[in-house]
């Protein structure tokens, strides 16, 4: 799916898929880090900032910082602990599954 997300087409060979990173911005661990970062920043601001206007500005700043980190792949560090590089046979299965995914996606569209 990382290959399809990046190039918007099906890969030609399994080697093309092997070159892609196994980390995904849509992984549940990345989403968890994004939510935890945003909540931590917002709660700290609400607890320690005295005025309402500054709290609102802090929340807006927290959202900006969190989205910036997510967009620049700084929130995927948990994947280093849970994602294992796939073997060639696993990539072959994903290669075939990616083709079927695109066929299904085209039928729906």
PDB file of C-alpha atoms in Angstrom:
ATOM      1  CA  UNK A   1       0.000   0.000   0.000  1.00  0.00           C
ATOM      2  CA  UNK A   2       2.919   2.378   0.576  1.00  0.00           C
ATOM      3  CA  UNK A   3       3.923   1.957  -3.076  1.00  0.00           C
ATOM      4  CA  UNK A   4       0.365   2.514  -4.292  1.00  0.00           C
ATOM      5  CA  UNK A   5      -0.061   5.564  -2.032  1.00  0.00           C
ATOM      6  CA  UNK A   6       3.164   7.107  -3.303  1.00  0.00           C
ATOM      7  CA  UNK A   7       2.963   6.382  -7.041  1.00  0.00           C
ATOM      8  CA  UNK A   8      -0.816   5.912  -7.578  1.00  0.00           C
ATOM      9  CA  UNK A   9      -0.201   2.835  -9.727  1.00  0.00           C
ATOM     10  CA  UNK A  10       0.489  -0.836  -9.285  1.00  0.00           C
ATOM     11  CA  UNK A  11       4.118  -1.898  -8.938  1.00  0.00           C
ATOM     12  CA  UNK A  12       5.790  -3.571 -11.910  1.00  0.00           C
ATOM     13  CA  UNK A  13       7.846  -6.090  -9.915  1.00  0.00           C
ATOM     14  CA  UNK A  14       8.306  -7.329  -6.351  1.00  0.00           C
ATOM     15  CA  UNK A  15      11.697  -5.609  -6.309  1.00  0.00           C
ATOM     16  CA  UNK A  16       9.944  -2.245  -6.632  1.00  0.00           C
ATOM     17  CA  UNK A  17       7.930  -3.079  -3.528  1.00  0.00           C
ATOM     18  CA  UNK A  18      11.043  -4.279  -1.656  1.00  0.00           C
ATOM     19  CA  UNK A  19      12.619  -0.825  -2.121  1.00  0.00           C
ATOM     20  CA  UNK A  20       9.736   0.879  -0.269  1.00  0.00           C
ATOM     21  CA  UNK A  21       9.807   1.504   3.456  1.00  0.00           C
ATOM     22  CA  UNK A  22       7.762  -0.773   5.701  1.00  0.00           C
ATOM     23  CA  UNK A  23       6.702   2.193   7.838  1.00  0.00           C
ATOM     24  CA  UNK A  24       3.341   3.786   7.107  1.00  0.00           C
ATOM     25  CA  UNK A  25       1.872   7.107   8.200  1.00  0.00           C
ATOM     26  CA  UNK A  26      -1.492   5.319   8.479  1.00  0.00           C
ATOM     27  CA  UNK A  27      -0.251   2.711  10.973  1.00  0.00           C
ATOM     28  CA  UNK A  28      -2.124   2.531  14.264  1.00  0.00           C
ATOM     29  CA  UNK A  29       1.037   3.140  16.293  1.00  0.00           C
ATOM     30  CA  UNK A  30       1.675   6.370  14.368  1.00  0.00           C
ATOM     31  CA  UNK A  31      -1.897   7.537  14.939  1.00  0.00           C
ATOM     32  CA  UNK A  32      -1.475   6.706  18.629  1.00  0.00           C
ATOM     33  CA  UNK A  33       1.679   8.848  18.851  1.00  0.00           C
ATOM     34  CA  UNK A  34      -0.065  11.731  17.069  1.00  0.00           C
ATOM     35  CA  UNK A  35      -3.011  11.632  19.475  1.00  0.00           C
ATOM     36  CA  UNK A  36      -0.775  11.282  22.540  1.00  0.00           C
ATOM     37  CA  UNK A  37       1.400  14.199  21.423  1.00  0.00           C
ATOM     38  CA  UNK A  38      -1.577  16.452  20.774  1.00  0.00           C
ATOM     39  CA  UNK A  39      -3.273  15.566  24.060  1.00  0.00           C
ATOM     40  CA  UNK A  40      -0.070  16.032  26.057  1.00  0.00           C
ATOM     41  CA  UNK A  41       0.565  19.469  24.578  1.00  0.00           C
ATOM     42  CA  UNK A  42      -3.053  20.581  25.007  1.00  0.00           C
ATOM     43  CA  UNK A  43      -3.365  19.342  28.601  1.00  0.00           C
ATOM     44  CA  UNK A  44      -0.064  20.974  29.629  1.00  0.00           C
ATOM     45  CA  UNK A  45      -1.215  24.237  28.094  1.00  0.00           C
ATOM     46  CA  UNK A  46      -4.627  24.100  29.757  1.00  0.00           C
ATOM     47  CA  UNK A  47      -3.118  23.321  33.155  1.00  0.00           C
ATOM     48  CA  UNK A  48      -0.268  25.817  33.171  1.00  0.00           C
ATOM     49  CA  UNK A  49      -1.357  28.767  31.034  1.00  0.00           C
ATOM     50  CA  UNK A  50      -3.363  31.296  33.061  1.00  0.00           C
ATOM     51  CA  UNK A  51      -5.542  33.188  30.552  1.00  0.00           C
ATOM     52  CA  UNK A  52      -8.194  31.892  28.161  1.00  0.00           C
ATOM     53  CA  UNK A  53      -6.801  33.687  25.105  1.00  0.00           C
ATOM     54  CA  UNK A  54      -3.339  32.192  25.630  1.00  0.00           C
ATOM     55  CA  UNK A  55      -4.886  28.733  26.157  1.00  0.00           C
ATOM     56  CA  UNK A  56      -6.709  28.993  22.840  1.00  0.00           C
ATOM     57  CA  UNK A  57      -3.519  30.124  21.090  1.00  0.00           C
ATOM     58  CA  UNK A  58      -1.613  27.262  22.738  1.00  0.00           C
ATOM     59  CA  UNK A  59      -4.148  24.695  21.494  1.00  0.00           C
ATOM     60  CA  UNK A  60      -3.876  26.077  17.942  1.00  0.00           C
ATOM     61  CA  UNK A  61      -0.076  25.975  18.214  1.00  0.00           C
ATOM     62  CA  UNK A  62      -0.250  22.392  19.541  1.00  0.00           C
ATOM     63  CA  UNK A  63      -2.368  21.301  16.587  1.00  0.00           C
ATOM     64  CA  UNK A  64       0.070  22.938  14.168  1.00  0.00           C
ATOM     65  CA  UNK A  65       3.122  21.308  15.795  1.00  0.00           C
ATOM     66  CA  UNK A  66       1.487  17.870  15.896  1.00  0.00           C
ATOM     67  CA  UNK A  67       0.440  18.015  12.239  1.00  0.00           C
ATOM     68  CA  UNK A  68       3.903  19.254  11.267  1.00  0.00           C
ATOM     69  CA  UNK A  69       5.551  16.318  13.045  1.00  0.00           C
ATOM     70  CA  UNK A  70       3.123  13.847  11.479  1.00  0.00           C
ATOM     71  CA  UNK A  71       3.608  15.265   7.977  1.00  0.00           C
ATOM     72  CA  UNK A  72       7.399  15.003   8.306  1.00  0.00           C
ATOM     73  CA  UNK A  73       7.353  11.370   9.524  1.00  0.00           C
ATOM     74  CA  UNK A  74       8.483  12.209  13.048  1.00  0.00           C
ATOM     75  CA  UNK A  75       5.635  10.236  14.660  1.00  0.00           C
ATOM     76  CA  UNK A  76       6.487   6.772  13.342  1.00  0.00           C
ATOM     77  CA  UNK A  77       9.190   5.869  15.855  1.00  0.00           C
ATOM     78  CA  UNK A  78       6.988   3.246  17.571  1.00  0.00           C
ATOM     79  CA  UNK A  79       6.932   1.272  14.317  1.00  0.00           C
ATOM     80  CA  UNK A  80      10.633   0.543  14.808  1.00  0.00           C
ATOM     81  CA  UNK A  81       9.579  -1.677  17.724  1.00  0.00           C
ATOM     82  CA  UNK A  82       6.578  -3.402  16.132  1.00  0.00           C
ATOM     83  CA  UNK A  83       7.307  -3.642  12.380  1.00  0.00           C
ATOM     84  CA  UNK A  84       9.617  -6.340  11.031  1.00  0.00           C
ATOM     85  CA  UNK A  85      11.057  -6.123   7.522  1.00  0.00           C
ATOM     86  CA  UNK A  86       9.114  -8.546   5.304  1.00  0.00           C
ATOM     87  CA  UNK A  87      10.643 -11.551   3.603  1.00  0.00           C
ATOM     88  CA  UNK A  88      10.545 -11.907  -0.179  1.00  0.00           C
ATOM     89  CA  UNK A  89       7.656 -14.394  -0.020  1.00  0.00           C
ATOM     90  CA  UNK A  90       5.623 -11.950   2.109  1.00  0.00           C
ATOM     91  CA  UNK A  91       6.298  -9.208  -0.428  1.00  0.00           C
ATOM     92  CA  UNK A  92       5.093 -11.502  -3.222  1.00  0.00           C
ATOM     93  CA  UNK A  93       1.785 -11.990  -1.395  1.00  0.00           C
ATOM     94  CA  UNK A  94       1.495  -8.224  -0.841  1.00  0.00           C
ATOM     95  CA  UNK A  95       2.334  -7.641  -4.515  1.00  0.00           C
ATOM     96  CA  UNK A  96      -0.591  -9.825  -5.627  1.00  0.00           C
ATOM     97  CA  UNK A  97      -2.840  -8.321  -2.958  1.00  0.00           C
ATOM     98  CA  UNK A  98      -1.965  -4.813  -4.133  1.00  0.00           C
ATOM     99  CA  UNK A  99      -3.054  -5.679  -7.670  1.00  0.00           C
ATOM    100  CA  UNK A 100      -6.379  -7.024  -6.376  1.00  0.00           C
ATOM    101  CA  UNK A 101      -6.775  -3.920  -4.197  1.00  0.00           C
ATOM    102  CA  UNK A 102      -6.403  -1.653  -7.223  1.00  0.00           C
ATOM    103  CA  UNK A 103      -8.863  -3.729  -9.271  1.00  0.00           C
ATOM    104  CA  UNK A 104     -11.442  -3.492  -6.477  1.00  0.00           C
ATOM    105  CA  UNK A 105     -10.800   0.213  -6.052  1.00  0.00           C
ATOM    106  CA  UNK A 106     -11.340   0.800  -9.780  1.00  0.00           C
ATOM    107  CA  UNK A 107     -14.616  -1.158  -9.758  1.00  0.00           C
ATOM    108  CA  UNK A 108     -15.942   0.995  -6.903  1.00  0.00           C
ATOM    109  CA  UNK A 109     -14.971   4.250  -8.621  1.00  0.00           C
TER     110      UNK A 109
END
